[in-house]
Amino acid sequence: MLPVADVVELSRLQFGLTAMFHFIFVPLTLGLSWILVICESVYVMTGQQVYKDMTRFWGKLFGINFAMGVTTGMTLEFQFGTNWAYYAHYVGDIFGTPLAIEGMMAFFLESTFVGLFFFGWNRLSRVQHLGVTFLVALGSNLSALWILIANGWMQNPVGAAFNYQTMRMELTSITEVIFNPVAQVKFVHTLAAGYVAAAMFVLGVSAWYLLRARDTGFAIRSFAVAAGFGLASVCSVIVLGDESGYATGEVQKVKLAAIEAEWDTHPAPASITVFGLPNQEAQRTDYAVRIPYVLGLIATRSTDKQVTGIKDLIREHEARIRNGILAYEALVKLRQGDTSEDVKRQFDRHQADLGFGLLLKKYTPNVVDATPAQISAAAHDTIPRVAPLFWSFRVMVGLGLLFLFIFGASFWFLARRNLAPQRWLLRLAVVAIPLPWVAIMTGWFVAEYGRQPWSISGVLPTFLSASSIDAGQVWFSLIGLITMYVLLFVIEMYLMLKYIRLGPSSLHTGRYFRETGTPAHSANAS
Amino acid sequence: MIDYETLKLIWWGLMVLLMLGFALTGGWDLGVATLLPWVGRNDEERRVAINAIGPTWEGNQTWLITFGAALFAAWPLVYAAAFSVLYVALIFTLFALFLRPVGFDYRSKVEDARWRNGWDWGLFVGGAFPALVFGVAIGNLFLGLPFNYDDTMRVTYHGGFLDLFSGFTVGTGLLAVAMLTLHGAAYLYLRTDDAVAERARRAAIAFGLATAVLFGVLGFWLARLPGYQVVAIGDVNGVLTPMQKQVSHEVGLWFANFHAWPRLWLLPALGLGGALLAAAGAARRWRWLALAGSSLALIGIIVTAGAALFPFVLPSSVDPVVSLTAWDAVSSHRTLGLMLGVVVVFIPIIALYTGWVYRVMRGTVTVEQIRRETHTSY
């Protein structure tokens, strides 16, 4: 019994919402943990009290955020089993491994030492405590590594083969899974994006204190740390975020063509479409503004390799679907016990296209009796809607350039010791606080919506991945999750804003604004 | 590489080990949270209890997260079947677990009696409810769950949420709550003083006795229930699907392993003895003995359940043949071998640094300390 369409759509909605909600908190954890390490390192090296206060204050905000990250992370681990049981069966042999390694290598480290970060100040030496902070940062970042290895495998499933006896994909090489080029590119890009978000957060909040002339000694130092860290990160996110990750893997090619609205394959090196209105029905981009050569250079890192256009991709996929039918036909015979050499050979020859054959299950359960019209429809299914991808990508890139400007200008005026008069820049930094999250969400949207119709690129269609459960159950969990998340989010934002307003006075050291009554804390506090 | 059969057996042991890791450490966090509204009569006393577990609970919960991920990696069929079959129960558990990270971190950040009281009940639910569901779920393993497979190995479920509750499974749920509360009480008794410690001590006596009684009663009950036994199975050293075996299903079979290997009777004896030892230790005010007793009780009871079920992991009541076992619900040979390497390297490291963190945070949590560190404590 295939999962009913409602279950698939509701489960997709639920996974998308909960994953995106989780990723409100993750980037801040990833980046803020290093900002804490930087502040505390300066404290350990110079002994200046203000840097300890910075570590503890930004650490408090880190804690409020971290709790939500842990809370919302559990949902994802549950959902692979609850809502995507067939996925769990079909690829658990490979996909479960990075998740389990993440638990043992990374999440344990982060979770065990995070308590000591908050409660160990008086029980550890300075260097020991710095070590603890470092391990929390290392743990959270390693966590991201293994999760992105798992996610990268969904985009480009290497190091695995299908086993007809167990009816699932099985691991053939863990090194291929770990060193998957898509995973590596994703890892550095996602981390750097998290660093940008955290830097913008610290920059904006510090700018707000500077605008109100409160605790300026504390604020300007925080601003400086954020500007330096942010500038380095935004450069990495742009350089490492280019489309080099889209050169390999079937679904990656489709995404590349879609975000660039490349309907046709052009002679190398391809030009880039800066602006235009993608028209899916007519398969063309209206009012396109194009710059020659650029796309070919970025995407293929060469002047002679082509970027495949959408129309050609559909033609290629149609051929793979026809091969997939042969693979499926052989698979059915194998499962029924006909393990003759002919059947095995037919299966081995076409097994790489089995996933494309499975796309037909949506139209005909037997797959092998598909009509040419159904094959054509399935081939068209392999191309996601172009316009949302095209626009999301441009929003993300545009915001990235804005962040480069903000961090660059902040760094410039700091270096010239001329920041205070630039009130426009401080205001811009405050307003820009939420924008990295917009960029991050659009980036994930491109990566995951662009992966459709697959849950595992070229291997397993999304509509087959869902559990065979009732839609009512998913309605129940969806409504419950939304209610809980809205409630928790309101509480979290309330606490965040409360502590941001209190500022370093929340540390009760007696040195800051609300306790001393003097707005400007001495810049040379020791 | 180690042969497939041995690896399958080792992984059965490792899953039990990971579960014990959570029960022994995360267990006292659940237990303390369950006792929270009663052991603390005012805000400061409750903060004593919360701060006795606050700095370390997060790492302890990671045993549960790792158990889930290891289930996915090593027993993907079990992960897929159990999580989708127990959908509603797990979503409820998830909601209860939500209340823990935020409960610990947010509770004392606002000085308002209603806010704090609200979170205290949140932590109670986050402690007691998951314990209850885990217990009910394990009880259902003995009854079997109504699931089946189609020819593409897609699991389907033929039951509802309320079918999970019967006399026996409610009993196992209560046993889980009782033994984890016992463990939490014993831990709290060790880590606190004055009024909180005294209430924890009395709770340890009560829940020690409750654990022993419930465990005994459920043992006799189980003897009257139909059990499962593998009568024939394909080559366990090879690739197996859940369809390649014959299973018999009759009363008393859950004790077959105990009849075959009489030394296994030491396990339930350990469970029963540990619970009584914990109660006796608390009665005689020997703090470490109480905690040692509750730890032995948890080990004895959990391994007893595992040994009775072995090799079954998730029996099917509608089609006993497709019951999932440690032989046929596993990952490939390569993945099991790889994951064994990961466990062998990392679990000792985790144990070492967890031990170090506990050493740093050692000592009795007192009301005076909470007053002194009111802005930095949970």
CSV table of N, CA, C and O in Angstrom, one decimal, chain B residues 29-112:
chain,number,residue,atom,x,y,z
B,29,ASP,N,17.9,12.0,35.8
B,29,ASP,CA,17.3,13.3,35.5
B,29,ASP,C,15.8,13.3,35.3
B,29,ASP,O,15.1,14.1,35.8
B,30,LEU,N,15.3,12.2,34.7
B,30,LEU,CA,13.9,12.0,34.5
B,30,LEU,C,13.3,11.8,35.9
B,30,LEU,O,12.2,12.4,36.2
B,31,GLY,N,13.9,11.0,36.8
B,31,GLY,CA,13.4,10.8,38.1
B,31,GLY,C,13.3,12.0,39.0
B,31,GLY,O,12.3,12.3,39.6
B,32,VAL,N,14.4,12.8,39.0
B,32,VAL,CA,14.4,14.0,39.7
B,32,VAL,C,13.3,15.0,39.3
B,32,VAL,O,12.6,15.6,40.1
B,33,ALA,N,13.1,15.1,37.9
B,33,ALA,CA,12.1,16.0,37.4
B,33,ALA,C,10.7,15.5,37.8
B,33,ALA,O,9.8,16.3,38.1
B,34,THR,N,10.5,14.1,37.9
B,34,THR,CA,9.3,13.6,38.3
B,34,THR,C,9.0,13.9,39.7
B,34,THR,O,7.8,14.2,40.1
B,35,LEU,N,10.0,14.0,40.6
B,35,LEU,CA,9.8,14.2,42.0
B,35,LEU,C,9.8,15.7,42.3
B,35,LEU,O,9.4,16.1,43.4
B,36,LEU,N,10.2,16.6,41.3
B,36,LEU,CA,10.4,18.0,41.6
B,36,LEU,C,9.3,18.7,42.3
B,36,LEU,O,9.5,19.4,43.3
B,37,PRO,N,8.0,18.6,41.9
B,37,PRO,CA,6.9,19.3,42.6
B,37,PRO,C,6.8,18.9,44.1
B,37,PRO,O,6.3,19.7,44.9
B,38,TRP,N,7.3,17.7,44.5
B,38,TRP,CA,7.1,17.2,45.9
B,38,TRP,C,8.4,17.4,46.7
B,38,TRP,O,8.3,17.7,47.9
B,39,VAL,N,9.6,17.2,46.1
B,39,VAL,CA,10.8,17.3,47.0
B,39,VAL,C,11.1,18.8,47.3
B,39,VAL,O,11.8,19.0,48.3
B,40,GLY,N,10.6,19.7,46.5
B,40,GLY,CA,10.8,21.1,46.7
B,40,GLY,C,9.5,21.8,47.1
B,40,GLY,O,8.6,21.8,46.3
B,41,ARG,N,9.5,22.3,48.3
B,41,ARG,CA,8.2,23.0,48.7
B,41,ARG,C,8.2,24.4,48.5
B,41,ARG,O,7.2,25.1,48.6
B,42,ASN,N,9.4,25.0,48.2
B,42,ASN,CA,9.4,26.4,47.8
B,42,ASN,C,10.4,26.6,46.6
B,42,ASN,O,11.1,25.6,46.2
B,43,ASP,N,10.5,27.8,46.1
B,43,ASP,CA,11.4,28.0,45.0
B,43,ASP,C,12.8,27.6,45.2
B,43,ASP,O,13.4,27.0,44.4
B,44,GLU,N,13.4,28.0,46.4
B,44,GLU,CA,14.8,27.6,46.6
B,44,GLU,C,15.0,26.1,46.7
B,44,GLU,O,16.0,25.6,46.1
B,45,GLU,N,14.1,25.4,47.3
B,45,GLU,CA,14.3,24.0,47.4
B,45,GLU,C,14.2,23.3,46.0
B,45,GLU,O,14.9,22.4,45.7
B,46,ARG,N,13.3,23.9,45.2
B,46,ARG,CA,13.2,23.3,43.9
B,46,ARG,C,14.4,23.6,43.1
B,46,ARG,O,14.9,22.7,42.3
B,47,ARG,N,15.0,24.8,43.3
B,47,ARG,CA,16.2,25.1,42.5
B,47,ARG,C,17.4,24.2,43.0
B,47,ARG,O,18.2,23.9,42.2
B,48,VAL,N,17.3,23.8,44.3
B,48,VAL,CA,18.4,22.8,44.7
B,48,VAL,C,18.3,21.5,43.9
B,48,VAL,O,19.3,21.0,43.4
B,49,ALA,N,17.0,21.0,43.8
B,49,ALA,CA,16.8,19.8,43.0
B,49,ALA,C,17.2,20.0,41.6
B,49,ALA,O,17.9,19.1,41.0
B,50,ILE,N,16.8,21.1,41.0
B,50,ILE,CA,17.1,21.3,39.5
B,50,ILE,C,18.6,21.4,39.3
B,50,ILE,O,19.2,20.9,38.4
B,51,ASN,N,19.3,22.1,40.2
B,51,ASN,CA,20.7,22.3,40.0
B,51,ASN,C,21.6,21.1,40.4
B,51,ASN,O,22.8,21.1,40.0
B,52,ALA,N,21.0,20.2,41.1
B,52,ALA,CA,21.7,18.9,41.3
B,52,ALA,C,21.9,18.2,40.0
B,52,ALA,O,22.8,17.4,39.8
B,53,ILE,N,21.0,18.3,39.0
B,53,ILE,CA,21.1,17.7,37.7
B,53,ILE,C,21.4,18.6,36.6
B,53,ILE,O,21.8,18.2,35.5
B,54,GLY,N,21.1,19.9,36.8
B,54,GLY,CA,21.2,21.0,35.8
B,54,GLY,C,22.4,21.0,34.9
B,54,GLY,O,22.4,21.0,33.7
B,55,PRO,N,23.6,21.0,35.5
B,55,PRO,CA,24.8,21.1,34.7
B,55,PRO,C,25.1,19.8,33.9
B,55,PRO,O,26.0,19.9,33.0
B,56,THR,N,24.5,18.7,34.2
B,56,THR,CA,24.9,17.5,33.5
B,56,THR,C,23.8,16.8,32.7
B,56,THR,O,24.0,15.8,32.0
B,57,TRP,N,22.5,17.3,32.8
B,57,TRP,CA,21.4,16.6,32.2
B,57,TRP,C,21.5,16.5,30.7
B,57,TRP,O,21.2,15.5,30.1
B,58,GLU,N,22.1,17.6,30.1
B,58,GLU,CA,22.1,17.7,28.7
B,58,GLU,C,22.9,16.5,28.1
B,58,GLU,O,22.5,15.9,27.1
B,59,GLY,N,24.1,16.3,28.6
B,59,GLY,CA,24.9,15.2,28.1
B,59,GLY,C,24.3,13.9,28.3
B,59,GLY,O,24.3,13.0,27.5
B,60,ASN,N,23.6,13.7,29.5
B,60,ASN,CA,22.9,12.4,29.7
B,60,ASN,C,21.8,12.1,28.7
B,60,ASN,O,21.6,11.0,28.3
B,61,GLN,N,21.1,13.2,28.3
B,61,GLN,CA,20.0,13.0,27.3
B,61,GLN,C,20.6,12.5,26.0
B,61,GLN,O,19.9,11.9,25.2
B,62,THR,N,21.8,12.9,25.8
B,62,THR,CA,22.4,12.5,24.5
B,62,THR,C,22.5,11.0,24.3
B,62,THR,O,22.6,10.5,23.2
B,63,TRP,N,22.5,10.2,25.4
B,63,TRP,CA,22.5,8.8,25.3
B,63,TRP,C,21.2,8.4,24.6
B,63,TRP,O,21.2,7.4,23.8
B,64,LEU,N,20.1,9.1,24.9
B,64,LEU,CA,18.8,8.8,24.2
B,64,LEU,C,18.9,9.1,22.7
B,64,LEU,O,18.5,8.3,21.9
B,65,ILE,N,19.4,10.3,22.5
B,65,ILE,CA,19.5,10.7,21.1
B,65,ILE,C,20.4,9.7,20.3
B,65,ILE,O,20.1,9.3,19.2
B,66,THR,N,21.5,9.3,20.9
B,66,THR,CA,22.5,8.4,20.3
B,66,THR,C,21.8,7.0,20.1
B,66,THR,O,22.0,6.3,19.1
B,67,PHE,N,21.0,6.6,21.1
B,67,PHE,CA,20.3,5.4,21.0
B,67,PHE,C,19.4,5.4,19.8
B,67,PHE,O,19.4,4.5,18.9
B,68,GLY,N,18.7,6.5,19.6
B,68,GLY,CA,17.8,6.6,18.4
B,68,GLY,C,18.6,6.6,17.1
B,68,GLY,O,18.2,5.9,16.2
B,69,ALA,N,19.7,7.3,17.1
B,69,ALA,CA,20.5,7.3,15.8
B,69,ALA,C,21.2,6.0,15.6
B,69,ALA,O,21.3,5.5,14.4
B,70,ALA,N,21.6,5.3,16.6
B,70,ALA,CA,22.2,4.0,16.5
B,70,ALA,C,21.2,3.0,16.0
B,70,ALA,O,21.5,2.1,15.2
B,71,LEU,N,19.9,3.1,16.5
B,71,LEU,CA,18.8,2.3,16.0
B,71,LEU,C,18.7,2.4,14.5
B,71,LEU,O,18.5,1.5,13.8
B,72,PHE,N,18.7,3.7,14.0
B,72,PHE,CA,18.6,4.0,12.6
B,72,PHE,C,19.7,3.4,11.8
B,72,PHE,O,19.5,2.7,10.8
B,73,ALA,N,20.9,3.5,12.4
B,73,ALA,CA,22.1,3.0,11.6
B,73,ALA,C,22.3,1.4,11.7
B,73,ALA,O,22.6,0.8,10.7
B,74,ALA,N,22.0,0.9,12.9
B,74,ALA,CA,22.3,-0.6,13.1
B,74,ALA,C,21.1,-1.4,12.9
B,74,ALA,O,21.2,-2.6,12.4
B,75,TRP,N,19.9,-1.0,13.3
B,75,TRP,CA,18.7,-1.7,13.1
B,75,TRP,C,17.7,-0.9,12.3
B,75,TRP,O,16.6,-0.5,12.9
B,76,PRO,N,17.9,-0.5,11.1
B,76,PRO,CA,17.0,0.4,10.4
B,76,PRO,C,15.6,-0.1,10.3
B,76,PRO,O,14.7,0.6,10.3
B,77,LEU,N,15.4,-1.5,10.2
B,77,LEU,CA,14.1,-2.0,10.1
B,77,LEU,C,13.3,-1.7,11.3
B,77,LEU,O,12.1,-1.4,11.3
B,78,VAL,N,14.0,-1.8,12.5
B,78,VAL,CA,13.3,-1.6,13.8
B,78,VAL,C,13.0,-0.1,13.9
B,78,VAL,O,11.9,0.3,14.3
B,79,TYR,N,14.0,0.7,13.5
B,79,TYR,CA,13.7,2.2,13.6
B,79,TYR,C,12.5,2.5,12.7
B,79,TYR,O,11.6,3.2,13.2
B,80,ALA,N,12.5,2.0,11.5
B,80,ALA,CA,11.4,2.4,10.6
B,80,ALA,C,10.0,1.9,11.1
B,80,ALA,O,9.0,2.6,11.1
B,81,ALA,N,10.0,0.6,11.5
B,81,ALA,CA,8.7,0.0,12.0
B,81,ALA,C,8.3,0.7,13.3
B,81,ALA,O,7.2,1.1,13.4
B,82,ALA,N,9.2,0.7,14.3
B,82,ALA,CA,8.8,1.2,15.6
B,82,ALA,C,8.3,2.6,15.6
B,82,ALA,O,7.3,3.0,16.2
B,83,PHE,N,9.1,3.5,14.9
B,83,PHE,CA,8.7,4.9,14.9
B,83,PHE,C,7.4,5.2,14.2
B,83,PHE,O,6.6,6.1,14.6
B,84,SER,N,7.1,4.5,13.1
B,84,SER,CA,5.9,4.8,12.4
B,84,SER,C,4.7,4.1,13.1
B,84,SER,O,3.6,4.7,13.1
B,85,VAL,N,5.0,2.9,13.6
B,85,VAL,CA,3.9,2.2,14.3
B,85,VAL,C,3.5,2.9,15.6
B,85,VAL,O,2.3,3.0,15.9
B,86,LEU,N,4.4,3.5,16.3
B,86,LEU,CA,4.2,4.2,17.5
B,86,LEU,C,4.0,5.7,17.3
B,86,LEU,O,4.3,6.5,18.2
B,87,TYR,N,3.5,6.1,16.1
B,87,TYR,CA,3.5,7.5,15.7
B,87,TYR,C,3.0,8.4,16.8
B,87,TYR,O,3.7,9.3,17.3
B,88,VAL,N,1.7,8.2,17.2
B,88,VAL,CA,1.1,9.2,18.1
B,88,VAL,C,1.8,9.2,19.4
B,88,VAL,O,2.0,10.2,20.0
B,89,ALA,N,2.1,8.0,19.9
B,89,ALA,CA,2.8,7.9,21.2
B,89,ALA,C,4.1,8.7,21.2
B,89,ALA,O,4.5,9.4,22.2
B,90,LEU,N,4.9,8.5,20.1
B,90,LEU,CA,6.2,9.2,20.1
B,90,LEU,C,6.0,10.7,19.9
B,90,LEU,O,6.8,11.4,20.4
B,91,ILE,N,5.0,11.1,19.2
B,91,ILE,CA,4.8,12.6,19.0
B,91,ILE,C,4.5,13.2,20.4
B,91,ILE,O,5.0,14.2,20.8
B,92,PHE,N,3.6,12.5,21.2
B,92,PHE,CA,3.3,13.0,22.5
B,92,PHE,C,4.6,13.0,23.4
B,92,PHE,O,4.9,14.0,24.1
B,93,THR,N,5.4,12.0,23.2
B,93,THR,CA,6.7,11.9,24.0
B,93,THR,C,7.6,13.1,23.6
B,93,THR,O,8.2,13.7,24.4
B,94,LEU,N,7.6,13.3,22.3
B,94,LEU,CA,8.4,14.4,21.8
B,94,LEU,C,8.0,15.8,22.4
B,94,LEU,O,8.8,16.6,22.9
B,95,PHE,N,6.7,16.0,22.5
B,95,PHE,CA,6.2,17.2,23.1
B,95,PHE,C,6.6,17.3,24.5
B,95,PHE,O,7.0,18.4,25.0
B,96,ALA,N,6.6,16.2,25.2
B,96,ALA,CA,7.0,16.2,26.7
B,96,ALA,C,8.5,16.5,26.7
B,96,ALA,O,8.9,17.2,27.6
B,97,LEU,N,9.3,15.9,25.8
B,97,LEU,CA,10.7,16.1,25.9
B,97,LEU,C,11.1,17.5,25.5
B,97,LEU,O,12.1,18.1,26.0
B,98,PHE,N,10.2,18.2,24.7
B,98,PHE,CA,10.4,19.6,24.4
B,98,PHE,C,10.6,20.5,25.7
B,98,PHE,O,11.3,21.5,25.7
B,99,LEU,N,9.9,20.1,26.7
B,99,LEU,CA,9.8,20.9,27.9
B,99,LEU,C,11.1,20.9,28.7
B,99,LEU,O,11.2,21.7,29.6
B,100,ARG,N,12.0,20.0,28.4
B,100,ARG,CA,13.2,19.8,29.2
B,100,ARG,C,14.3,20.9,28.9
B,100,ARG,O,14.6,21.6,29.8
B,101,PRO,N,14.8,21.0,27.7
B,101,PRO,CA,15.9,21.9,27.5
B,101,PRO,C,15.5,23.3,27.9
B,101,PRO,O,16.2,24.0,28.6
B,102,VAL,N,14.3,23.7,27.4
B,102,VAL,CA,13.8,25.1,27.7
B,102,VAL,C,13.4,25.2,29.2
B,102,VAL,O,13.7,26.3,29.8
B,103,GLY,N,12.9,24.2,29.7
B,103,GLY,CA,12.5,24.2,31.2
B,103,GLY,C,13.7,24.5,32.0
B,103,GLY,O,13.7,25.4,32.9
B,104,PHE,N,14.8,23.7,31.8
B,104,PHE,CA,16.0,23.9,32.6
B,104,PHE,C,16.6,25.3,32.5
B,104,PHE,O,16.9,26.0,33.4
B,105,ASP,N,16.7,25.7,31.2
B,105,ASP,CA,17.4,27.0,30.9
B,105,ASP,C,16.5,28.2,31.2
B,105,ASP,O,17.1,29.2,31.6
B,106,TYR,N,15.2,28.1,31.0
B,106,TYR,CA,14.4,29.3,31.0
B,106,TYR,C,13.8,29.6,32.4
B,106,TYR,O,13.5,30.7,32.8
B,107,ARG,N,13.6,28.5,33.2
B,107,ARG,CA,12.8,28.6,34.4
B,107,ARG,C,13.3,29.8,35.3
B,107,ARG,O,12.5,30.6,35.7
B,108,SER,N,14.6,29.8,35.6
B,108,SER,CA,15.0,30.8,36.6
B,108,SER,C,15.5,32.1,36.0
B,108,SER,O,16.0,32.9,36.7
B,109,LYS,N,15.2,32.3,34.7
B,109,LYS,CA,15.6,33.5,34.1
B,109,LYS,C,14.6,34.6,34.3
B,109,LYS,O,14.8,35.8,33.9
B,110,VAL,N,13.4,34.3,34.8
B,110,VAL,CA,12.4,35.3,35.1
B,110,VAL,C,12.0,35.1,36.6
B,110,VAL,O,11.7,33.9,37.0
B,111,GLU,N,12.0,36.2,37.3
B,111,GLU,CA,11.6,36.1,38.8
B,111,GLU,C,10.1,36.3,38.9
B,111,GLU,O,9.6,37.4,39.2
B,112,ASP,N,9.4,35.2,38.7
B,112,ASP,CA,7.9,35.3,38.8
B,112,ASP,C,7.4,33.9,39.2
B,112,ASP,O,7.8,32.9,38.6
